[in-house]
Amino acid sequence: MGLMTHSSTFLLPKASIVGHGPALNYALVVLNQSLPRFTPLLWRHAQLRLCADGGANRLYDDMPQLFRYDDVFAVRNRYKPDVIKGDMDSIRTEVRDFYANLGTRIIDESHDQDTTDLHKCIAFIRDLMPDLDKSNLCVLVAGALGGRFDHEVGNINVVCRFATMRIILLSDDSLIHLLPSTYHHEIHVHSSVEGPHCGLIPIGVPSESTTTTGLQWNLSATKMRFGGLVSTSNIVKEGIVTVRSDSDLLWTISIKKA
Amino acid sequence: MDLMTHSSTFLLPKISSKNGLALNYALVVLNQHIPRFTPLLWQHAQLRLCADGGANRLYDEMPQLFPHEEVFAVRNRYKPDVIKGDMDSIRTEVLDFYTNLGTRIIDESDDQTTTDLHKCIAFIDNFTPDLDKSNLCILVAGALGGRFDHEAGNINVLCRFSTMRIILLTDDCLILLLPSAYHHEIHIQSSVEGPYCGLIPIGMPSGSTTTTGLEWNLDNTAMKFGGLVSTSNIAKEQIVTVRSSSDLLWTISTKKA
């Protein structure tokens, strides 16, 4: 079983290679929830920046609030997405016009009601951007949690549906990503920006056997399922957490306030 | 297979049992921003608990829902019956305030194996002989938002206490379990909820789900994470029916005022 390494370097000021895995290329997708306070940092790390429909409203409204001493339009001009994609039922006309005038590519998929806006964005990144090295690609999704629960679940399901891609869901309080069962995992915890609260969630199917190291309450060939044990309110104790499981799990860890 | 009926009458002004459900409500307040309709939930509830830091939320935020009233008048009026949990979040002045008012404080800081919500549900289940459990429904305010592991833990409490009616509530939506042992009729109160809804195969894939009353109905359809999960659906009729081979979560949006 191959090793998959995880590290939240996108939450650190500089994405340096710290010697434990390939350097990743980041893409950022902004969804229609309040922007996490570290969105400017994610933006800097990303080579490609997309808004999913109403995520453009959030960028337009909320980014200037993160730079209160800067002129509003200066901030808006600086944080210009490459693409806005989705069914366009949420984006405000003045926001759409503003970014269209700046040169943002607007991709209207209002005919497609079968997939969520996030799904459309991930599929776009996967299929239509050959310039981006997909083997080292990591998609950061800002504003993935909060709001309607069915939206949140839809976003988690996108992570499960694109299980071969690295996709990280981010909110102000926590991040979530998939740990595919085909790998054993090393999670390098950057304690200056994340932790210690964490969890492992058997998403989709019960897990017959999960084994971990580096947690306060480690699992040892332990079963997990909804209705039984789900590892929540766990605590990271060491710099590296390892996980191996017979089924896909979600890893979640808290993000530290500034 | 027996019928189980659901209706969000707790989101309507307090009236007598309009549709035969006649439920007794208990309210648990968790440590997240309290929904704007919490005073309405409070009115419906016979028993009101705070889970640890939920007491801070009640203390700080209830007065904000009554901006024209004096702060301490509101705090005195919304006094929980019980505060329970491991007490690592509740502020000292909040604990003292409610203790002085007569709230029962149950400190379970020795128990680190269950969440504060789990402790509250277990308490309601085991230690409230005066409460009629046969028609009990537990409303949980502030169940979502914040840390995702907390959210997953709260959802797991629904699954662990699957024989009890427990409804997770936020400003934006509600979530409840549809146990597979029943077929379900969900009466939509369209003045306060909907139309956005979803059905989620929690814990395991669902081999077969059939619905009526939705924009995109399911017809013996399989659902699983990594495949189809019914989200961004729309309630089209006043009654939505669901039957499934495994437990599902039902979620529906709550309307802004």
Short mmCIF file of C-alpha atoms in Angstrom, two decimals:
data_model
loop_
_atom_site.label_atom_id
_atom_site.label_comp_id
_atom_site.label_asym_id
_atom_site.label_seq_id
_atom_site.Cartn_x
_atom_site.Cartn_y
_atom_site.Cartn_z
CA MET A 1 0.00 0.00 0.00
CA GLY A 2 1.44 3.35 -1.06
CA LEU A 3 2.01 6.28 1.25
CA MET A 4 0.08 9.53 0.86
CA THR A 5 1.39 12.59 2.70
CA HIS A 6 -0.65 15.57 3.80
CA SER A 7 0.51 18.94 5.02
CA SER A 8 -1.35 22.24 5.45
CA THR A 9 1.49 24.34 4.00
CA PHE A 10 -1.18 26.47 2.28
CA LEU A 11 -1.98 27.88 5.73
CA LEU A 12 1.65 28.93 6.24
CA PRO A 13 3.08 32.20 4.93
CA LYS A 14 5.48 30.54 2.53
CA ALA A 15 4.88 27.30 0.64
CA SER A 16 8.34 25.88 0.98
CA ILE A 17 9.17 22.27 0.34
CA VAL A 18 9.74 20.85 3.78
CA GLY A 19 11.05 17.56 2.55
CA HIS A 20 8.14 15.26 3.11
CA GLY A 21 6.41 15.04 -0.21
CA PRO A 22 6.05 16.63 -3.63
CA ALA A 23 5.51 20.36 -3.87
CA LEU A 24 1.87 20.91 -4.67
CA ASN A 25 0.25 23.28 -7.12
CA TYR A 26 -2.83 24.88 -5.67
CA ALA A 27 -6.10 25.92 -7.23
CA LEU A 28 -8.63 27.89 -5.19
CA VAL A 29 -12.42 27.69 -5.48
CA VAL A 30 -14.46 30.27 -3.60
CA LEU A 31 -17.99 29.18 -2.66
CA ASN A 32 -20.97 31.23 -1.54
CA GLN A 33 -20.31 31.40 2.19
CA SER A 34 -18.52 33.96 4.32
CA LEU A 35 -14.82 33.97 3.32
CA PRO A 36 -12.42 32.40 5.80
CA ARG A 37 -10.12 35.08 7.25
CA PHE A 38 -7.04 33.38 5.68
CA THR A 39 -8.46 33.53 2.12
CA PRO A 40 -5.79 36.07 1.00
CA LEU A 41 -3.13 33.51 2.02
CA LEU A 42 -4.87 30.75 0.02
CA TRP A 43 -5.11 33.17 -2.90
CA ARG A 44 -1.34 33.78 -2.83
CA HIS A 45 -0.58 30.05 -2.91
CA ALA A 46 -2.99 29.38 -5.79
CA GLN A 47 -2.07 29.39 -9.48
CA LEU A 48 -5.71 29.30 -10.53
CA ARG A 49 -8.58 31.03 -8.77
CA LEU A 50 -12.24 30.31 -9.45
CA CYS A 51 -15.49 31.49 -7.98
CA ALA A 52 -18.46 29.17 -7.98
CA ASP A 53 -21.41 31.42 -8.86
CA GLY A 54 -22.29 33.40 -5.69
CA GLY A 55 -18.74 32.91 -4.42
CA ALA A 56 -18.03 35.94 -6.62
CA ASN A 57 -20.41 38.02 -4.46
CA ARG A 58 -18.47 36.89 -1.39
CA LEU A 59 -15.12 37.82 -2.94
CA TYR A 60 -16.50 41.21 -3.99
CA ASP A 61 -18.12 41.99 -0.62
CA ASP A 62 -15.89 40.24 1.92
CA MET A 63 -12.32 40.59 0.60
CA PRO A 64 -12.20 44.37 1.16
CA GLN A 65 -13.27 43.74 4.77
CA LEU A 66 -10.09 41.73 5.29
CA PHE A 67 -8.04 44.79 4.21
CA ARG A 68 -9.78 47.57 6.05
CA TYR A 69 -6.98 50.08 5.51
CA ASP A 70 -6.91 49.60 1.75
CA ASP A 71 -9.19 51.26 -0.78
CA VAL A 72 -12.12 48.96 -1.57
CA PHE A 73 -11.71 49.00 -5.32
CA ALA A 74 -7.95 48.50 -5.06
CA VAL A 75 -8.64 45.27 -3.15
CA ARG A 76 -11.30 44.18 -5.63
CA ASN A 77 -8.97 44.77 -8.57
CA ARG A 78 -6.17 42.87 -6.86
CA TYR A 79 -8.32 39.82 -6.07
CA LYS A 80 -9.66 39.12 -9.52
CA PRO A 81 -10.68 35.50 -10.17
CA ASP A 82 -9.56 33.76 -13.37
CA VAL A 83 -12.94 32.08 -13.84
CA ILE A 84 -16.48 32.33 -12.50
CA LYS A 85 -18.46 29.16 -13.15
CA GLY A 86 -21.81 27.75 -12.17
CA ASP A 87 -25.50 28.04 -12.85
CA MET A 88 -25.38 31.82 -12.20
CA ASP A 89 -28.53 31.96 -10.10
CA SER A 90 -26.78 33.64 -7.16
CA ILE A 91 -24.20 36.07 -8.61
CA ARG A 92 -25.36 39.69 -8.56
CA THR A 93 -25.42 41.54 -11.89
CA GLU A 94 -23.06 44.31 -10.75
CA VAL A 95 -20.56 41.72 -9.47
CA ARG A 96 -20.71 39.75 -12.69
CA ASP A 97 -20.23 42.91 -14.77
CA PHE A 98 -17.34 44.09 -12.57
CA TYR A 99 -15.34 40.90 -13.02
CA ALA A 100 -16.30 40.49 -16.68
CA ASN A 101 -14.87 43.98 -17.31
CA LEU A 102 -11.67 43.02 -15.48
CA GLY A 103 -11.23 40.06 -17.81
CA THR A 104 -12.50 37.19 -15.69
CA ARG A 105 -13.77 34.30 -17.81
CA ILE A 106 -17.47 33.77 -17.07
CA ILE A 107 -18.75 30.25 -17.78
CA ASP A 108 -22.51 30.07 -17.53
CA GLU A 109 -23.84 26.57 -16.95
CA SER A 110 -27.39 27.42 -16.00
CA HIS A 111 -28.64 24.59 -18.23
CA ASP A 112 -27.02 22.00 -15.97
CA GLN A 113 -29.11 21.40 -12.87
CA ASP A 114 -27.74 17.93 -12.15
CA THR A 115 -24.52 18.92 -10.44
CA THR A 116 -23.62 21.45 -7.79
CA ASP A 117 -21.57 24.55 -8.55
CA LEU A 118 -18.57 23.03 -6.74
CA HIS A 119 -18.84 19.86 -8.81
CA LYS A 120 -18.83 21.98 -11.98
CA CYS A 121 -15.71 23.81 -10.81
CA ILE A 122 -13.81 20.66 -9.86
CA ALA A 123 -14.72 19.00 -13.17
CA PHE A 124 -13.57 22.15 -14.97
CA ILE A 125 -10.21 22.10 -13.19
CA ARG A 126 -9.84 18.40 -13.89
CA ASP A 127 -10.80 18.49 -17.56
CA LEU A 128 -10.09 21.84 -19.07
CA MET A 129 -6.85 23.10 -17.56
CA PRO A 130 -4.03 21.02 -19.08
CA ASP A 131 -1.50 23.67 -18.03
CA LEU A 132 -1.93 22.75 -14.40
CA ASP A 133 0.11 19.70 -13.39
CA LYS A 134 -2.69 17.53 -12.08
CA SER A 135 -0.53 14.95 -10.36
CA ASN A 136 0.61 17.54 -7.85
CA LEU A 137 -2.60 19.52 -7.87
CA CYS A 138 -4.46 20.35 -4.68
CA VAL A 139 -7.80 22.16 -4.86
CA LEU A 140 -8.56 24.43 -1.91
CA VAL A 141 -12.25 25.17 -1.40
CA ALA A 142 -13.07 28.24 0.67
CA GLY A 143 -16.51 28.61 2.26
CA ALA A 144 -17.34 24.91 1.99
CA LEU A 145 -19.08 24.62 5.34
CA GLY A 146 -21.82 26.53 7.10
CA GLY A 147 -25.15 27.65 5.71
CA ARG A 148 -27.51 24.98 4.45
CA PHE A 149 -26.63 21.45 5.51
CA ASP A 150 -27.61 19.96 2.16
CA HIS A 151 -25.03 22.25 0.49
CA GLU A 152 -22.39 21.12 2.96
CA VAL A 153 -23.19 17.47 2.29
CA GLY A 154 -23.15 18.12 -1.45
CA ASN A 155 -19.64 19.60 -1.06
CA ILE A 156 -18.47 16.60 0.96
CA ASN A 157 -19.91 14.33 -1.70
CA VAL A 158 -17.85 16.16 -4.36
CA VAL A 159 -14.75 15.25 -2.34
CA CYS A 160 -15.90 11.60 -2.39
CA ARG A 161 -16.82 11.62 -6.07
CA PHE A 162 -13.43 13.03 -7.12
CA ALA A 163 -11.61 10.70 -4.74
CA THR A 164 -8.45 10.60 -6.85
CA MET A 165 -7.96 14.37 -6.55
CA ARG A 166 -6.64 16.24 -3.54
CA ILE A 167 -9.51 18.53 -2.49
CA ILE A 168 -9.51 20.36 0.83
CA LEU A 169 -12.70 21.94 2.19
CA LEU A 170 -11.98 24.99 4.34
CA SER A 171 -13.92 27.19 6.71
CA ASP A 172 -12.77 29.61 9.43
CA ASP A 173 -12.94 26.82 11.99
CA SER A 174 -11.75 23.64 10.32
CA LEU A 175 -10.57 21.83 7.23
CA ILE A 176 -11.71 18.49 5.83
CA HIS A 177 -10.18 16.15 3.29
CA LEU A 178 -10.49 12.56 2.19
CA LEU A 179 -8.11 9.78 3.23
CA PRO A 180 -8.61 7.17 0.48
CA SER A 181 -8.39 3.61 1.80
CA THR A 182 -5.98 2.61 -0.97
CA TYR A 183 -3.18 4.47 0.83
CA HIS A 184 -1.84 4.66 4.31
CA HIS A 185 -1.53 8.27 5.38
CA GLU A 186 0.96 10.57 7.06
CA ILE A 187 -0.57 13.84 8.17
CA HIS A 188 2.07 16.45 9.05
CA VAL A 189 0.41 18.75 11.55
CA HIS A 190 1.49 22.41 11.56
CA SER A 191 0.64 23.28 15.11
CA SER A 192 1.17 27.01 14.58
CA VAL A 193 -1.92 27.10 12.34
CA GLU A 194 -3.98 23.99 12.97
CA GLY A 195 -5.11 21.60 15.67
CA PRO A 196 -5.23 20.22 18.20
CA HIS A 197 -8.89 19.23 17.80
CA CYS A 198 -9.40 16.64 15.08
CA GLY A 199 -11.55 13.74 13.95
CA LEU A 200 -11.82 10.78 11.62
CA ILE A 201 -15.18 10.14 10.02
CA PRO A 202 -16.33 6.97 8.21
CA ILE A 203 -18.07 8.68 5.34
CA GLY A 204 -20.31 6.55 3.21
CA VAL A 205 -19.66 3.10 4.64
CA PRO A 206 -18.79 1.74 8.08
CA SER A 207 -15.09 1.15 8.59
CA GLU A 208 -14.20 -2.34 9.83
CA SER A 209 -10.69 -1.46 10.85
CA THR A 210 -8.82 1.80 11.37
CA THR A 211 -5.42 2.17 13.02
CA THR A 212 -3.80 5.46 13.95
CA THR A 213 -0.75 6.89 15.68
CA GLY A 214 -0.14 10.39 17.00
CA LEU A 215 -3.59 11.03 18.50
CA GLN A 216 -4.74 11.35 22.10
CA TRP A 217 -7.23 8.52 21.51
CA ASN A 218 -5.61 6.29 18.91
CA LEU A 219 -7.55 3.64 17.07
CA SER A 220 -6.18 0.10 16.90
CA ALA A 221 -7.92 -1.99 14.24
CA THR A 222 -11.04 -0.28 15.59
CA LYS A 223 -14.43 -0.30 13.92
CA MET A 224 -16.15 3.00 13.22
CA ARG A 225 -19.64 3.76 11.97
CA PHE A 226 -22.44 6.27 12.35
CA GLY A 227 -24.62 4.96 15.15
CA GLY A 228 -21.51 3.63 16.87
CA LEU A 229 -18.03 5.04 17.28
CA VAL A 230 -17.00 8.04 15.21
CA SER A 231 -13.74 9.66 16.22
CA THR A 232 -14.62 13.28 17.02
CA SER A 233 -13.16 15.73 19.57
CA ASN A 234 -9.89 13.82 19.27
CA ILE A 235 -6.61 15.62 19.88
CA VAL A 236 -3.37 15.65 17.90
CA LYS A 237 -0.49 14.77 20.22
CA GLU A 238 2.46 14.46 17.82
CA GLY A 239 3.84 16.29 14.80
CA ILE A 240 2.83 13.42 12.51
CA VAL A 241 -0.45 11.52 12.65
CA THR A 242 -0.66 8.25 10.72
CA VAL A 243 -3.89 6.60 9.58
CA ARG A 244 -4.69 3.41 7.77
CA SER A 245 -8.20 2.13 7.19
CA ASP A 246 -10.13 -0.41 5.14
CA SER A 247 -12.50 2.29 3.91
CA ASP A 248 -12.36 5.94 2.93
CA LEU A 249 -12.36 8.33 5.87
CA LEU A 250 -12.68 12.07 6.21
CA TRP A 251 -9.91 13.74 8.22
CA THR A 252 -10.86 16.99 9.91
CA ILE A 253 -8.76 19.31 12.03
CA SER A 254 -9.48 22.65 13.67
CA ILE A 255 -7.86 25.81 12.36
CA LYS A 256 -6.37 28.20 14.87
CA LYS A 257 -7.63 31.73 15.28
CA ALA A 258 -5.05 34.41 14.42
CA MET B 1 -44.16 -1.15 7.82
CA ASP B 2 -45.44 1.52 10.18
CA LEU B 3 -45.89 5.17 9.38
CA MET B 4 -43.88 7.88 11.12
CA THR B 5 -45.10 11.47 10.69
CA HIS B 6 -42.99 14.60 10.92
CA SER B 7 -44.06 18.22 11.17
CA SER B 8 -42.15 21.36 12.12
CA THR B 9 -44.91 22.74 14.33
CA PHE B 10 -42.20 23.92 16.74
CA LEU B 11 -41.37 26.60 14.15
CA LEU B 12 -44.95 27.90 14.23
CA PRO B 13 -46.42 30.09 16.95
CA LYS B 14 -47.51 27.89 19.84
CA ILE B 15 -50.88 26.31 19.06
CA SER B 16 -52.65 23.13 19.92
CA SER B 17 -51.90 19.92 18.02
CA LYS B 18 -53.02 20.85 14.54
CA ASN B 19 -52.14 17.61 12.85
CA GLY B 20 -52.41 14.97 15.51
CA LEU B 21 -48.75 14.86 16.43
CA ALA B 22 -49.15 16.38 19.92
CA LEU B 23 -45.48 16.18 20.81
CA ASN B 24 -43.80 17.23 24.01
CA TYR B 25 -40.66 19.20 23.33
CA ALA B 26 -37.38 19.47 25.15
CA LEU B 27 -34.77 22.03 24.07
CA VAL B 28 -30.99 21.65 24.24
CA VAL B 29 -28.86 24.73 23.54
CA LEU B 30 -25.35 24.01 22.24
CA ASN B 31 -22.30 26.24 22.04
CA GLN B 32 -22.93 27.88 18.67
CA HIS B 33 -24.66 31.05 17.66
CA ILE B 34 -28.31 30.59 18.71
CA PRO B 35 -30.88 30.52 15.88
CA ARG B 36 -33.11 33.60 15.64
CA PHE B 37 -36.21 31.46 16.40
CA THR B 38 -34.80 30.13 19.71
CA PRO B 39 -37.42 32.06 21.77
CA LEU B 40 -40.13 30.20 19.82
CA LEU B 41 -38.46 26.83 20.50
CA TRP B 42 -38.19 27.87 24.16
CA GLN B 43 -41.92 28.55 24.27
CA HIS B 44 -42.75 25.10 22.93
CA ALA B 45 -40.38 23.26 25.29
CA GLN B 46 -41.32 21.79 28.65
CA LEU B 47 -37.68 21.22 29.54
CA ARG B 48 -34.76 23.47 28.62
CA LEU B 49 -31.12 22.42 28.93
CA CYS B 50 -27.84 24.06 28.05
CA ALA B 51 -24.93 21.87 27.09
CA ASP B 52 -21.94 23.51 28.82
CA GLY B 53 -20.99 26.58 26.71
CA GLY B 54 -24.55 26.72 25.36
CA ALA B 55 -25.20 28.62 28.59
CA ASN B 56 -22.77 31.35 27.44
CA ARG B 57 -24.72 31.62 24.18
CA LEU B 58 -28.06 31.91 25.99
CA TYR B 59 -26.62 34.53 28.35
CA ASP B 60 -24.94 36.61 25.61
CA GLU B 61 -27.28 36.21 22.65
CA MET B 62 -30.85 35.93 23.94
CA PRO B 63 -30.89 39.63 24.93
CA GLN B 64 -29.77 40.47 21.36
CA LEU B 65 -33.00 38.91 20.08
CA PHE B 66 -34.94 41.39 22.27
CA PRO B 67 -33.03 44.63 21.63
CA HIS B 68 -35.80 46.81 23.10
CA GLU B 69 -35.84 44.99 26.41
CA GLU B 70 -33.59 45.31 29.39
CA VAL B 71 -30.80 42.74 29.27
CA PHE B 72 -31.24 41.24 32.73
CA ALA B 73 -35.01 40.98 32.30
CA VAL B 74 -34.41 38.79 29.25
CA ARG B 75 -31.76 36.72 31.04
CA ASN B 76 -34.07 36.10 33.99
CA ARG B 77 -36.91 35.08 31.72
CA TYR B 78 -34.83 32.58 29.73
CA LYS B 79 -33.51 30.52 32.57
CA PRO B 80 -32.57 26.92 31.69
CA ASP B 81 -33.74 24.08 33.93
CA VAL B 82 -30.40 22.27 33.66
CA ILE B 83 -26.85 22.97 32.53
CA LYS B 84 -24.93 19.78 31.84
CA GLY B 85 -21.63 18.79 30.33
CA ASP B 86 -17.94 18.72 31.07
CA MET B 87 -17.96 22.43 31.99
CA ASP B 88 -14.81 23.34 30.12
CA SER B 89 -16.50 26.12 28.13
CA ILE B 90 -19.02 27.80 30.43
CA ARG B 91 -17.79 31.12 31.87
CA THR B 92 -17.70 31.50 35.62
CA GLU B 93 -20.01 34.52 35.72
CA VAL B 94 -22.55 32.68 33.54
CA LEU B 95 -22.40 29.58 35.75
CA ASP B 96 -22.86 31.71 38.87
CA PHE B 97 -25.73 33.70 37.33
CA TYR B 98 -27.79 30.65 36.47
CA THR B 99 -26.89 28.83 39.69
CA ASN B 100 -28.27 31.78 41.65
CA LEU B 101 -31.45 31.67 39.58
CA GLY B 102 -31.97 28.03 40.53
CA THR B 103 -30.74 26.20 37.42
CA ARG B 104 -29.59 22.67 38.18
CA ILE B 105 -25.90 22.33 37.31
CA ILE B 106 -24.67 18.81 36.49
CA ASP B 107 -20.91 18.68 36.14
CA GLU B 108 -19.66 15.70 34.18
CA SER B 109 -16.08 16.76 33.65
CA ASP B 110 -14.94 13.24 34.54
CA ASP B 111 -16.58 11.83 31.40
CA GLN B 112 -14.48 12.54 28.32
CA THR B 113 -15.83 9.70 26.20
CA THR B 114 -19.11 11.31 25.12
CA THR B 115 -19.95 14.74 23.71
CA ASP B 116 -21.90 17.31 25.68
CA LEU B 117 -24.92 16.74 23.43
CA HIS B 118 -24.76 12.99 24.02
CA LYS B 119 -24.71 13.64 27.79
CA CYS B 120 -27.79 15.87 27.49
CA ILE B 121 -29.75 13.39 25.39
CA ALA B 122 -28.85 10.55 27.75
CA PHE B 123 -29.94 12.72 30.68
CA ILE B 124 -33.30 13.45 29.06
CA ASP B 125 -33.73 9.77 28.24
CA ASN B 126 -32.84 8.41 31.68
CA PHE B 127 -33.35 11.02 34.34
CA THR B 128 -36.51 12.92 33.60
CA PRO B 129 -39.37 10.86 35.06
CA ASP B 130 -41.78 13.81 34.92
CA LEU B 131 -41.42 14.20 31.17
CA ASP B 132 -43.77 12.18 28.99
CA LYS B 133 -41.34 10.30 26.75
CA SER B 134 -43.90 8.60 24.56
CA ASN B 135 -44.34 11.69 22.44
CA LEU B 136 -41.07 13.42 23.13
CA CYS B 137 -39.15 15.43 20.58
CA ILE B 138 -35.79 16.98 21.44
CA LEU B 139 -34.91 20.22 19.67
CA VAL B 140 -31.19 21.00 19.49
CA ALA B 141 -30.28 24.63 18.82
CA GLY B 142 -26.83 25.51 17.47
CA ALA B 143 -26.05 22.00 16.25
CA LEU B 144 -24.11 23.00 13.14
CA GLY B 145 -21.41 25.49 12.28
CA GLY B 146 -18.07 25.82 13.97
CA ARG B 147 -15.80 22.79 14.02
CA PHE B 148 -16.72 20.03 11.61
CA ASP B 149 -15.83 17.25 14.05
CA HIS B 150 -18.39 18.71 16.49
CA GLU B 151 -20.98 18.70 13.72
CA ALA B 152 -20.19 15.07 12.85
CA GLY B 153 -20.40 14.22 16.56
CA ASN B 154 -23.86 15.85 16.80
CA ILE B 155 -25.09 13.97 13.75
CA ASN B 156 -23.75 10.76 15.26
CA VAL B 157 -25.84 11.43 18.37
CA LEU B 158 -28.95 11.36 16.12
CA CYS B 159 -27.81 7.98 14.82
CA ARG B 160 -26.94 6.57 18.25
CA PHE B 161 -30.29 7.56 19.75
CA SER B 162 -32.19 6.51 16.64
CA THR B 163 -35.34 5.53 18.54
CA MET B 164 -35.75 9.09 19.83
CA ARG B 165 -37.03 12.08 17.85
CA ILE B 166 -34.14 14.56 17.81
CA ILE B 167 -34.03 17.58 15.51
CA LEU B 168 -30.83 19.56 14.89
CA LEU B 169 -31.52 23.23 14.17
CA THR B 170 -29.60 26.22 12.88
CA ASP B 171 -30.62 29.55 11.38
CA ASP B 172 -30.44 27.98 7.93
CA CYS B 173 -31.85 24.47 8.21
CA LEU B 174 -32.96 21.51 10.28
CA ILE B 175 -31.86 17.87 10.21
CA LEU B 176 -33.60 14.76 11.52
CA LEU B 177 -33.24 11.01 11.13
CA LEU B 178 -35.66 8.91 9.06
CA PRO B 179 -35.22 5.40 10.49
CA SER B 180 -35.54 2.68 7.84
CA ALA B 181 -37.94 0.71 10.02
CA TYR B 182 -40.69 3.19 9.11
CA HIS B 183 -42.05 4.81 6.01
CA HIS B 184 -42.27 8.56 6.50
CA GLU B 185 -44.70 11.41 5.91
CA ILE B 186 -43.11 14.80 6.23
CA HIS B 187 -45.67 17.62 6.48
CA ILE B 188 -44.04 20.75 5.10
CA GLN B 189 -44.93 24.00 6.87
CA SER B 190 -44.14 26.21 3.91
CA SER B 191 -44.53 29.46 5.83
CA VAL B 192 -41.42 28.60 7.88
CA GLU B 193 -39.44 25.97 5.99
CA GLY B 194 -38.36 24.85 2.55
CA PRO B 195 -38.27 24.60 -0.30
CA TYR B 196 -34.64 23.39 -0.35
CA CYS B 197 -34.16 19.93 1.04
CA GLY B 198 -32.08 16.78 0.86
CA LEU B 199 -31.91 13.11 1.77
CA ILE B 200 -28.58 11.78 2.95
CA PRO B 201 -27.51 8.12 3.30
CA ILE B 202 -25.76 8.48 6.63
CA GLY B 203 -23.50 5.69 7.73
CA MET B 204 -24.01 3.31 4.87
CA PRO B 205 -25.16 3.31 1.25
CA SER B 206 -28.89 3.05 0.70
CA GLY B 207 -29.83 0.29 -1.74
CA SER B 208 -33.25 1.70 -2.44
CA THR B 209 -35.12 4.92 -1.65
CA THR B 210 -38.51 5.99 -2.98
CA THR B 211 -40.04 9.42 -2.48
CA THR B 212 -43.05 11.51 -3.47
CA GLY B 213 -43.55 15.26 -3.25
CA LEU B 214 -40.08 16.36 -4.34
CA GLU B 215 -38.91 18.10 -7.51
CA TRP B 216 -36.49 15.22 -8.14
CA ASN B 217 -38.17 12.17 -6.66
CA LEU B 218 -36.30 8.95 -6.07
CA ASP B 219 -37.74 5.72 -7.41
CA ASN B 220 -36.07 2.67 -5.87
CA THR B 221 -32.92 4.70 -6.37
CA ALA B 222 -29.58 3.78 -4.81
CA MET B 223 -27.75 6.52 -2.91
CA LYS B 224 -24.22 6.66 -1.51
CA PHE B 225 -21.35 9.02 -0.86
CA GLY B 226 -19.20 8.95 -3.95
CA GLY B 227 -22.36 8.52 -6.04
CA LEU B 228 -25.82 10.04 -5.80
CA VAL B 229 -26.77 11.95 -2.67
CA SER B 230 -29.99 13.96 -2.90
CA THR B 231 -29.02 17.57 -2.16
CA SER B 232 -30.40 20.88 -3.48
CA ASN B 233 -33.73 19.09 -3.94
CA ILE B 234 -36.98 21.04 -3.69
CA ALA B 235 -40.17 20.21 -1.76
CA LYS B 236 -42.98 20.60 -4.29
CA GLU B 237 -45.97 19.32 -2.35
CA GLN B 238 -47.20 19.81 1.15
CA ILE B 239 -46.47 16.22 2.10
CA VAL B 240 -43.22 14.51 1.19
CA THR B 241 -43.12 10.72 1.61
CA VAL B 242 -39.95 8.69 1.98
CA ARG B 243 -39.23 5.01 2.34
CA SER B 244 -35.73 3.57 2.29
CA SER B 245 -33.78 0.39 2.92
CA SER B 246 -31.47 2.22 5.32
CA ASP B 247 -31.52 5.17 7.71
CA LEU B 248 -31.45 8.55 6.01
CA LEU B 249 -31.04 12.10 7.23
CA TRP B 250 -33.75 14.52 6.09
CA THR B 251 -32.72 18.16 5.88
CA ILE B 252 -34.78 21.18 4.89
CA SER B 253 -33.98 24.89 4.80
CA THR B 254 -35.62 27.20 7.32
CA LYS B 255 -36.98 30.48 5.99
CA LYS B 256 -35.66 33.87 7.00
CA ALA B 257 -38.22 36.00 8.87
#
